[in-house]
Amino acid sequence: MNLKDYDDYEIYEDEDVKDYDEEEYERDSYSSGRKSQKNRRKKGGGGFTAMIFVIVLLTIAVIGAVVAAVYLLFFTNFDQNAQTGDKPIYTQAQFDEELQAVRLAADQRVSEAYDNGVEEGRRTTLTTLMENLVATGSTLSSLRPFYPDKVIVVSQGTFHFVDINKELKLSDIDPANLRTNDDGVMEYMVDGEVMSHKGIDVSSFQGDIDWDLVRADGVEFAIIRTAFRGYGTGKFVDDEKFEQNIVGAANAGIHVGAYVFSQAITEEEVIEEAQTTIEKLSPYTTSCPIVIDVEFTGDGGRMDKLTPSERTDLILKFCEVVENAGYKPYVYYNTEMSILYVDLPRLESIPKWYASYSSDFFYPYDIDILQYSATGRVAGIRGDVDMDICFRQFWTD
């Protein structure tokens, strides 16, 4: 799924890839983070808040000083004069003048404290941001601590700060439990036990696969491409390795499912994609889902022109056809697609397969599968392959 479909261009990751009628195009809003980085991020962003808190306390203290000064200035002298029978020391004009002087002094101190606090907060924020950038090398990871209630998305060169929708089901994945082992395989560990499942997704671009070696390398599930639709002409093309892959994977004892790369722009087209996938799977026993892969190409792809509402309508129609046929539908997307280009609340009931290649994992919403690399290596496959981790087992052993 890491290579996308082109009609008029040839874009390949590897030199040994041959020409096809429809080409695939690799993209992801986080593709710049595909190469592994050291997962170091220094937490920050709290210095400014603490400084404002200090300012508030200082303001309260100054106001208290004003009240105390007024009391000592006026009421104490008033009590003393009442006891001696003397006239008050201060006239009303003198009292007002003294009170105004105290107020001005208090205002000056508050202003100085505020200015000092803002400057200190600015320095703390900039220092933390600099340290985060040095540690992670990622702008998004460095900004995230300062915006804990937002998802930051970069799309077509623009930063978007989108509020996290707390009414949606939120992720229960603890990033601290994610680790990459010595073989480059991501695992989810709880109390020292691996709770996740190793998977891959493949297409004809992986060529001939030795599925017995793949299974021996610990792969438990594989999601196999059935077909793709060209993003320019809309031509729907079968994946020439689908039958070979699904038979080989199933015979090796690997749980199998299927996906279709969609560029449908009409209901008729998305129904064709769903029905074709169902027909291709019907001779085989499958325990994994049927997935619609929706991606924003940013290069004039026909699906790019849809509104989020229109794109969501097509996803829901695909899932309806798949579910009516007795299969479990899933939707595949990345941060850019899920936050900006679909109506996510309407997809709440559809299980998610999410793609992110950042070593600093962050996604606020619930997902079942994470595609974490497009350059993985697995025994039995020559070259790169997409790597996946499943957090919930969706098959029966």
Short mmCIF file of N, CA, C and O in Angstrom, two decimals, residues 177-288:
data_model
loop_
_atom_site.label_atom_id
_atom_site.label_comp_id
_atom_site.label_asym_id
_atom_site.label_seq_id
_atom_site.Cartn_x
_atom_site.Cartn_y
_atom_site.Cartn_z
N ASN A 177 4.42 1.95 25.71
CA ASN A 177 4.45 0.49 25.60
C ASN A 177 4.88 0.01 24.21
O ASN A 177 5.01 -1.20 23.99
N LEU A 178 5.06 0.94 23.28
CA LEU A 178 5.52 0.58 21.94
C LEU A 178 7.04 0.55 21.91
O LEU A 178 7.70 1.46 22.39
N ARG A 179 7.58 -0.52 21.37
CA ARG A 179 9.03 -0.61 21.23
C ARG A 179 9.36 -1.30 19.91
O ARG A 179 8.55 -2.06 19.36
N THR A 180 10.53 -1.00 19.40
CA THR A 180 11.01 -1.63 18.18
C THR A 180 12.15 -2.56 18.55
O THR A 180 13.14 -2.12 19.15
N ASN A 181 12.01 -3.84 18.22
CA ASN A 181 13.03 -4.80 18.62
C ASN A 181 14.24 -4.73 17.69
O ASN A 181 14.31 -3.90 16.78
N ASP A 182 15.19 -5.59 17.93
CA ASP A 182 16.45 -5.54 17.19
C ASP A 182 16.27 -5.83 15.70
O ASP A 182 17.12 -5.49 14.88
N ASP A 183 15.15 -6.47 15.34
CA ASP A 183 14.88 -6.77 13.93
C ASP A 183 14.08 -5.67 13.25
O ASP A 183 13.68 -5.83 12.09
N GLY A 184 13.84 -4.56 13.96
CA GLY A 184 13.07 -3.47 13.38
C GLY A 184 11.58 -3.68 13.41
O GLY A 184 10.83 -2.97 12.72
N VAL A 185 11.14 -4.66 14.19
CA VAL A 185 9.71 -4.98 14.28
C VAL A 185 9.11 -4.29 15.50
O VAL A 185 9.63 -4.40 16.61
N MET A 186 8.01 -3.58 15.29
CA MET A 186 7.35 -2.90 16.39
C MET A 186 6.50 -3.89 17.18
O MET A 186 5.80 -4.73 16.61
N GLU A 187 6.54 -3.75 18.50
CA GLU A 187 5.76 -4.60 19.40
C GLU A 187 5.10 -3.74 20.47
O GLU A 187 5.62 -2.68 20.83
N TYR A 188 3.98 -4.21 20.97
CA TYR A 188 3.29 -3.53 22.06
C TYR A 188 3.43 -4.40 23.30
O TYR A 188 2.93 -5.52 23.36
N MET A 189 4.16 -3.86 24.30
CA MET A 189 4.51 -4.63 25.49
C MET A 189 3.70 -4.14 26.70
O MET A 189 3.58 -2.95 26.93
N VAL A 190 3.15 -5.10 27.45
CA VAL A 190 2.46 -4.79 28.70
C VAL A 190 3.00 -5.75 29.76
O VAL A 190 2.88 -6.98 29.60
N ASP A 191 3.61 -5.20 30.80
CA ASP A 191 4.20 -6.00 31.88
C ASP A 191 5.17 -7.04 31.33
O ASP A 191 5.20 -8.20 31.77
N GLY A 192 5.95 -6.63 30.33
CA GLY A 192 6.96 -7.51 29.77
C GLY A 192 6.45 -8.54 28.78
O GLY A 192 7.23 -9.33 28.26
N GLU A 193 5.17 -8.52 28.47
CA GLU A 193 4.58 -9.50 27.55
C GLU A 193 4.16 -8.80 26.26
O GLU A 193 3.56 -7.72 26.28
N VAL A 194 4.46 -9.44 25.11
CA VAL A 194 4.06 -8.89 23.82
C VAL A 194 2.56 -9.14 23.63
O VAL A 194 2.10 -10.28 23.59
N MET A 195 1.79 -8.05 23.48
CA MET A 195 0.35 -8.14 23.35
C MET A 195 -0.13 -7.91 21.92
O MET A 195 -1.32 -8.02 21.64
N SER A 196 0.79 -7.60 21.01
CA SER A 196 0.42 -7.25 19.64
C SER A 196 0.69 -8.41 18.69
O SER A 196 1.25 -9.46 19.09
N HIS A 197 0.33 -8.22 17.42
CA HIS A 197 0.49 -9.25 16.39
C HIS A 197 1.19 -8.64 15.18
O HIS A 197 0.87 -7.53 14.75
N LYS A 198 2.13 -9.40 14.63
CA LYS A 198 2.95 -8.93 13.52
C LYS A 198 2.27 -9.21 12.19
O LYS A 198 1.81 -10.33 11.93
N GLY A 199 2.21 -8.18 11.34
CA GLY A 199 1.56 -8.36 10.04
C GLY A 199 2.26 -7.57 8.94
O GLY A 199 3.13 -6.73 9.19
N ILE A 200 1.84 -7.84 7.70
CA ILE A 200 2.33 -7.12 6.53
C ILE A 200 1.16 -6.90 5.58
O ILE A 200 0.10 -7.53 5.72
N ASP A 201 1.33 -5.97 4.65
CA ASP A 201 0.40 -5.88 3.52
C ASP A 201 1.22 -5.85 2.25
O ASP A 201 2.29 -5.24 2.19
N VAL A 202 0.71 -6.53 1.23
CA VAL A 202 1.50 -6.75 0.02
C VAL A 202 0.66 -6.52 -1.22
O VAL A 202 -0.57 -6.54 -1.19
N SER A 203 1.38 -6.32 -2.33
CA SER A 203 0.77 -6.21 -3.65
C SER A 203 1.72 -6.83 -4.65
O SER A 203 2.74 -7.44 -4.28
N SER A 204 1.43 -6.63 -5.92
CA SER A 204 2.28 -7.20 -6.96
C SER A 204 3.70 -6.62 -6.92
O SER A 204 4.63 -7.21 -7.47
N PHE A 205 3.88 -5.49 -6.28
CA PHE A 205 5.19 -4.87 -6.23
C PHE A 205 6.18 -5.67 -5.39
O PHE A 205 7.39 -5.46 -5.50
N GLN A 206 5.70 -6.57 -4.55
CA GLN A 206 6.62 -7.44 -3.80
C GLN A 206 7.07 -8.64 -4.63
O GLN A 206 7.92 -9.41 -4.18
N GLY A 207 6.52 -8.81 -5.83
CA GLY A 207 6.93 -9.91 -6.70
C GLY A 207 6.53 -11.26 -6.13
O GLY A 207 5.50 -11.39 -5.45
N ASP A 208 7.33 -12.29 -6.41
CA ASP A 208 7.05 -13.64 -5.91
C ASP A 208 7.52 -13.75 -4.46
O ASP A 208 8.67 -13.44 -4.14
N ILE A 209 6.63 -14.22 -3.60
CA ILE A 209 6.90 -14.29 -2.16
C ILE A 209 6.97 -15.74 -1.71
O ILE A 209 6.13 -16.57 -2.09
N ASP A 210 7.96 -16.04 -0.88
CA ASP A 210 8.05 -17.36 -0.25
C ASP A 210 7.31 -17.26 1.08
O ASP A 210 7.85 -16.83 2.10
N TRP A 211 6.05 -17.66 1.07
CA TRP A 211 5.19 -17.45 2.23
C TRP A 211 5.56 -18.34 3.41
O TRP A 211 5.31 -17.98 4.58
N ASP A 212 6.17 -19.47 3.16
CA ASP A 212 6.63 -20.31 4.28
C ASP A 212 7.72 -19.59 5.07
O ASP A 212 7.74 -19.64 6.31
N LEU A 213 8.63 -18.92 4.37
CA LEU A 213 9.65 -18.14 5.06
C LEU A 213 9.04 -16.95 5.79
O LEU A 213 9.50 -16.57 6.88
N VAL A 214 8.04 -16.35 5.17
CA VAL A 214 7.35 -15.22 5.82
C VAL A 214 6.74 -15.66 7.15
O VAL A 214 6.88 -14.99 8.18
N ARG A 215 6.09 -16.82 7.13
CA ARG A 215 5.47 -17.32 8.37
C ARG A 215 6.53 -17.68 9.40
O ARG A 215 6.36 -17.41 10.60
N ALA A 216 7.63 -18.24 8.94
CA ALA A 216 8.71 -18.59 9.86
C ALA A 216 9.34 -17.36 10.49
O ALA A 216 9.94 -17.44 11.58
N ASP A 217 9.19 -16.21 9.84
CA ASP A 217 9.72 -14.96 10.36
C ASP A 217 8.75 -14.30 11.35
O ASP A 217 8.98 -13.17 11.78
N GLY A 218 7.69 -14.98 11.70
CA GLY A 218 6.79 -14.49 12.74
C GLY A 218 5.60 -13.70 12.27
O GLY A 218 4.83 -13.17 13.10
N VAL A 219 5.38 -13.61 10.97
CA VAL A 219 4.22 -12.88 10.45
C VAL A 219 2.96 -13.68 10.71
O VAL A 219 2.86 -14.85 10.33
N GLU A 220 1.99 -13.05 11.36
CA GLU A 220 0.74 -13.72 11.71
C GLU A 220 -0.39 -13.42 10.74
O GLU A 220 -1.29 -14.23 10.57
N PHE A 221 -0.38 -12.22 10.15
CA PHE A 221 -1.48 -11.87 9.25
C PHE A 221 -0.93 -11.06 8.06
O PHE A 221 0.11 -10.41 8.15
N ALA A 222 -1.68 -11.14 6.95
CA ALA A 222 -1.29 -10.42 5.74
C ALA A 222 -2.56 -9.88 5.08
O ALA A 222 -3.55 -10.60 4.94
N ILE A 223 -2.51 -8.63 4.70
CA ILE A 223 -3.62 -8.00 3.97
C ILE A 223 -3.14 -7.78 2.55
O ILE A 223 -2.13 -7.10 2.31
N ILE A 224 -3.85 -8.38 1.61
CA ILE A 224 -3.37 -8.52 0.24
C ILE A 224 -4.22 -7.68 -0.70
O ILE A 224 -5.45 -7.71 -0.63
N ARG A 225 -3.57 -6.94 -1.59
CA ARG A 225 -4.30 -6.09 -2.52
C ARG A 225 -5.00 -6.92 -3.58
O ARG A 225 -4.40 -7.79 -4.21
N THR A 226 -6.28 -6.58 -3.79
CA THR A 226 -7.04 -7.25 -4.84
C THR A 226 -6.98 -6.48 -6.15
O THR A 226 -6.91 -7.07 -7.24
N ALA A 227 -7.05 -5.14 -6.05
CA ALA A 227 -7.11 -4.30 -7.25
C ALA A 227 -6.84 -2.85 -6.86
O ALA A 227 -6.80 -2.51 -5.67
N PHE A 228 -6.66 -2.00 -7.87
CA PHE A 228 -6.50 -0.57 -7.63
C PHE A 228 -7.15 0.20 -8.76
O PHE A 228 -7.28 -0.28 -9.88
N ARG A 229 -7.56 1.41 -8.45
CA ARG A 229 -8.14 2.28 -9.46
C ARG A 229 -7.16 3.42 -9.75
O ARG A 229 -6.65 4.07 -8.84
N GLY A 230 -6.89 3.63 -11.03
CA GLY A 230 -5.97 4.70 -11.41
C GLY A 230 -6.50 6.06 -10.99
O GLY A 230 -7.68 6.35 -11.16
N TYR A 231 -5.63 6.90 -10.49
CA TYR A 231 -6.09 8.17 -9.95
C TYR A 231 -6.38 9.20 -11.03
O TYR A 231 -7.01 10.22 -10.77
N GLY A 232 -5.95 8.94 -12.27
CA GLY A 232 -6.20 9.88 -13.36
C GLY A 232 -7.39 9.48 -14.22
O GLY A 232 -8.40 10.17 -14.28
N THR A 233 -7.29 8.31 -14.87
CA THR A 233 -8.35 7.87 -15.77
C THR A 233 -9.49 7.17 -15.03
O THR A 233 -10.59 7.06 -15.57
N GLY A 234 -9.21 6.66 -13.83
CA GLY A 234 -10.25 5.92 -13.11
C GLY A 234 -10.34 4.47 -13.53
O GLY A 234 -11.27 3.76 -13.13
N LYS A 235 -9.38 4.00 -14.31
CA LYS A 235 -9.39 2.60 -14.75
C LYS A 235 -9.18 1.67 -13.57
O LYS A 235 -8.33 1.90 -12.72
N PHE A 236 -9.98 0.62 -13.49
CA PHE A 236 -9.93 -0.33 -12.38
C PHE A 236 -9.13 -1.54 -12.82
O PHE A 236 -9.46 -2.22 -13.81
N VAL A 237 -8.03 -1.84 -12.10
CA VAL A 237 -7.06 -2.83 -12.55
C VAL A 237 -6.88 -3.91 -11.47
O VAL A 237 -6.68 -3.58 -10.29
N ASP A 238 -6.95 -5.17 -11.88
CA ASP A 238 -6.70 -6.27 -10.95
C ASP A 238 -5.22 -6.33 -10.58
O ASP A 238 -4.35 -6.05 -11.40
N ASP A 239 -4.96 -6.70 -9.33
CA ASP A 239 -3.58 -6.97 -8.91
C ASP A 239 -3.22 -8.37 -9.41
O ASP A 239 -3.84 -9.37 -9.04
N GLU A 240 -2.19 -8.44 -10.26
CA GLU A 240 -1.86 -9.69 -10.93
C GLU A 240 -1.30 -10.76 -10.00
O GLU A 240 -1.25 -11.94 -10.36
N LYS A 241 -0.92 -10.40 -8.79
CA LYS A 241 -0.36 -11.37 -7.85
C LYS A 241 -1.34 -11.76 -6.75
O LYS A 241 -0.98 -12.51 -5.83
N PHE A 242 -2.60 -11.29 -6.83
CA PHE A 242 -3.53 -11.52 -5.72
C PHE A 242 -3.75 -13.00 -5.45
O PHE A 242 -3.60 -13.48 -4.32
N GLU A 243 -4.14 -13.76 -6.46
CA GLU A 243 -4.43 -15.18 -6.24
C GLU A 243 -3.21 -15.93 -5.73
O GLU A 243 -3.30 -16.74 -4.80
N GLN A 244 -2.08 -15.66 -6.32
CA GLN A 244 -0.84 -16.31 -5.89
C GLN A 244 -0.53 -15.99 -4.43
O GLN A 244 -0.16 -16.87 -3.64
N ASN A 245 -0.73 -14.75 -4.06
CA ASN A 245 -0.43 -14.32 -2.69
C ASN A 245 -1.41 -14.89 -1.66
O ASN A 245 -0.99 -15.35 -0.59
N ILE A 246 -2.69 -14.87 -1.97
CA ILE A 246 -3.65 -15.32 -0.96
C ILE A 246 -3.56 -16.83 -0.76
O ILE A 246 -3.69 -17.32 0.37
N VAL A 247 -3.31 -17.57 -1.84
CA VAL A 247 -3.15 -19.03 -1.71
C VAL A 247 -1.88 -19.34 -0.93
O VAL A 247 -1.88 -20.16 -0.01
N GLY A 248 -0.77 -18.68 -1.28
CA GLY A 248 0.49 -18.94 -0.61
C GLY A 248 0.44 -18.58 0.86
O GLY A 248 0.93 -19.35 1.71
N ALA A 249 -0.16 -17.44 1.20
CA ALA A 249 -0.24 -17.02 2.59
C ALA A 249 -1.12 -17.96 3.40
O ALA A 249 -0.77 -18.38 4.51
N ALA A 250 -2.29 -18.31 2.85
CA ALA A 250 -3.21 -19.20 3.57
C ALA A 250 -2.59 -20.58 3.78
O ALA A 250 -2.71 -21.17 4.86
N ASN A 251 -1.93 -21.11 2.77
CA ASN A 251 -1.30 -22.43 2.89
C ASN A 251 -0.17 -22.43 3.92
O ASN A 251 0.14 -23.47 4.51
N ALA A 252 0.44 -21.28 4.12
CA ALA A 252 1.52 -21.18 5.10
C ALA A 252 1.00 -20.97 6.53
O ALA A 252 1.78 -20.91 7.47
N GLY A 253 -0.32 -20.87 6.67
CA GLY A 253 -0.90 -20.69 7.99
C GLY A 253 -1.00 -19.25 8.44
O GLY A 253 -1.13 -18.97 9.65
N ILE A 254 -0.97 -18.33 7.50
CA ILE A 254 -1.08 -16.91 7.81
C ILE A 254 -2.53 -16.47 7.62
O ILE A 254 -3.18 -16.84 6.64
N HIS A 255 -3.05 -15.71 8.55
CA HIS A 255 -4.41 -15.17 8.44
C HIS A 255 -4.42 -14.09 7.36
O HIS A 255 -3.56 -13.21 7.34
N VAL A 256 -5.41 -14.15 6.48
CA VAL A 256 -5.41 -13.27 5.32
C VAL A 256 -6.66 -12.40 5.26
O VAL A 256 -7.74 -12.76 5.72
N GLY A 257 -6.48 -11.23 4.68
CA GLY A 257 -7.55 -10.30 4.36
C GLY A 257 -7.20 -9.61 3.06
O GLY A 257 -6.22 -9.97 2.40
N ALA A 258 -7.97 -8.59 2.69
CA ALA A 258 -7.73 -7.95 1.40
C ALA A 258 -8.00 -6.46 1.49
O ALA A 258 -8.75 -5.99 2.34
N TYR A 259 -7.35 -5.73 0.57
CA TYR A 259 -7.64 -4.30 0.47
C TYR A 259 -7.69 -3.89 -0.99
O TYR A 259 -7.13 -4.55 -1.88
N VAL A 260 -8.39 -2.79 -1.25
CA VAL A 260 -8.45 -2.21 -2.58
C VAL A 260 -8.07 -0.74 -2.45
O VAL A 260 -8.54 -0.04 -1.56
N PHE A 261 -7.16 -0.30 -3.34
CA PHE A 261 -6.81 1.12 -3.38
C PHE A 261 -7.87 1.84 -4.19
O PHE A 261 -8.03 1.64 -5.38
N SER A 262 -8.61 2.71 -3.50
CA SER A 262 -9.77 3.34 -4.11
C SER A 262 -9.44 4.74 -4.62
O SER A 262 -8.74 5.51 -3.97
N GLN A 263 -9.97 5.01 -5.80
CA GLN A 263 -10.04 6.38 -6.31
C GLN A 263 -11.44 6.61 -6.88
O GLN A 263 -11.63 7.37 -7.84
N ALA A 264 -12.40 5.96 -6.24
CA ALA A 264 -13.79 6.09 -6.70
C ALA A 264 -14.31 7.49 -6.43
O ALA A 264 -14.03 8.08 -5.39
N ILE A 265 -15.09 7.99 -7.36
CA ILE A 265 -15.72 9.30 -7.18
C ILE A 265 -17.24 9.22 -7.33
O ILE A 265 -17.92 10.23 -7.19
N THR A 266 -17.74 8.02 -7.60
CA THR A 266 -19.19 7.82 -7.68
C THR A 266 -19.56 6.58 -6.88
O THR A 266 -18.72 5.72 -6.59
N GLU A 267 -20.84 6.49 -6.54
CA GLU A 267 -21.32 5.32 -5.82
C GLU A 267 -21.15 4.05 -6.65
O GLU A 267 -20.82 2.99 -6.12
N GLU A 268 -21.38 4.17 -7.95
CA GLU A 268 -21.24 3.00 -8.83
C GLU A 268 -19.80 2.48 -8.80
O GLU A 268 -19.58 1.26 -8.78
N GLU A 269 -18.84 3.37 -8.81
CA GLU A 269 -17.45 2.95 -8.81
C GLU A 269 -17.06 2.27 -7.49
O GLU A 269 -16.36 1.26 -7.48
N VAL A 270 -17.50 2.83 -6.37
CA VAL A 270 -17.11 2.24 -5.10
C VAL A 270 -17.82 0.90 -4.87
O VAL A 270 -17.25 -0.01 -4.25
N ILE A 271 -19.01 0.75 -5.40
CA ILE A 271 -19.70 -0.55 -5.33
C ILE A 271 -18.93 -1.57 -6.18
O ILE A 271 -18.77 -2.73 -5.77
N GLU A 272 -18.44 -1.15 -7.33
CA GLU A 272 -17.64 -2.04 -8.17
C GLU A 272 -16.39 -2.50 -7.42
O GLU A 272 -16.02 -3.68 -7.46
N GLU A 273 -15.75 -1.60 -6.71
CA GLU A 273 -14.55 -1.95 -5.95
C GLU A 273 -14.87 -2.97 -4.85
O GLU A 273 -14.13 -3.94 -4.66
N ALA A 274 -15.98 -2.75 -4.16
CA ALA A 274 -16.36 -3.67 -3.08
C ALA A 274 -16.75 -5.03 -3.63
O ALA A 274 -16.30 -6.08 -3.13
N GLN A 275 -17.57 -5.06 -4.65
CA GLN A 275 -18.04 -6.33 -5.20
C GLN A 275 -16.91 -7.12 -5.84
O GLN A 275 -16.86 -8.36 -5.72
N THR A 276 -15.99 -6.45 -6.51
CA THR A 276 -14.85 -7.14 -7.11
C THR A 276 -14.02 -7.83 -6.04
O THR A 276 -13.59 -8.98 -6.19
N THR A 277 -13.78 -7.13 -4.94
CA THR A 277 -12.99 -7.70 -3.85
C THR A 277 -13.70 -8.90 -3.23
O THR A 277 -13.08 -9.93 -2.94
N ILE A 278 -15.00 -8.77 -3.03
CA ILE A 278 -15.78 -9.88 -2.47
C ILE A 278 -15.72 -11.10 -3.38
O ILE A 278 -15.54 -12.24 -2.93
N GLU A 279 -15.87 -10.89 -4.68
CA GLU A 279 -15.83 -12.00 -5.64
C GLU A 279 -14.46 -12.68 -5.65
O GLU A 279 -14.36 -13.92 -5.72
N LYS A 280 -13.40 -11.89 -5.54
CA LYS A 280 -12.07 -12.46 -5.54
C LYS A 280 -11.79 -13.28 -4.28
O LYS A 280 -11.05 -14.27 -4.30
N LEU A 281 -12.39 -12.86 -3.16
CA LEU A 281 -12.17 -13.56 -1.90
C LEU A 281 -13.06 -14.78 -1.73
O LEU A 281 -12.75 -15.67 -0.93
N SER A 282 -14.15 -14.85 -2.45
CA SER A 282 -15.16 -15.88 -2.20
C SER A 282 -14.64 -17.32 -2.27
O SER A 282 -15.12 -18.17 -1.50
N PRO A 283 -13.64 -17.65 -3.10
CA PRO A 283 -13.17 -19.05 -3.10
C PRO A 283 -12.30 -19.41 -1.90
O PRO A 283 -11.97 -20.58 -1.71
N TYR A 284 -11.94 -18.41 -1.09
CA TYR A 284 -10.95 -18.65 -0.04
C TYR A 284 -11.55 -18.40 1.34
O TYR A 284 -12.54 -17.68 1.50
N THR A 285 -10.91 -19.01 2.33
CA THR A 285 -11.30 -18.78 3.71
C THR A 285 -10.46 -17.63 4.26
O THR A 285 -9.23 -17.69 4.26
N THR A 286 -11.13 -16.58 4.70
CA THR A 286 -10.43 -15.40 5.20
C THR A 286 -10.89 -15.10 6.63
O THR A 286 -12.04 -15.32 6.98
N SER A 287 -9.98 -14.59 7.42
CA SER A 287 -10.32 -14.23 8.79
C SER A 287 -9.99 -12.78 9.10
O SER A 287 -10.26 -12.30 10.19
N CYS A 288 -9.41 -12.09 8.13
CA CYS A 288 -9.06 -10.68 8.29
C CYS A 288 -10.05 -9.81 7.49
O CYS A 288 -10.79 -10.32 6.66
#
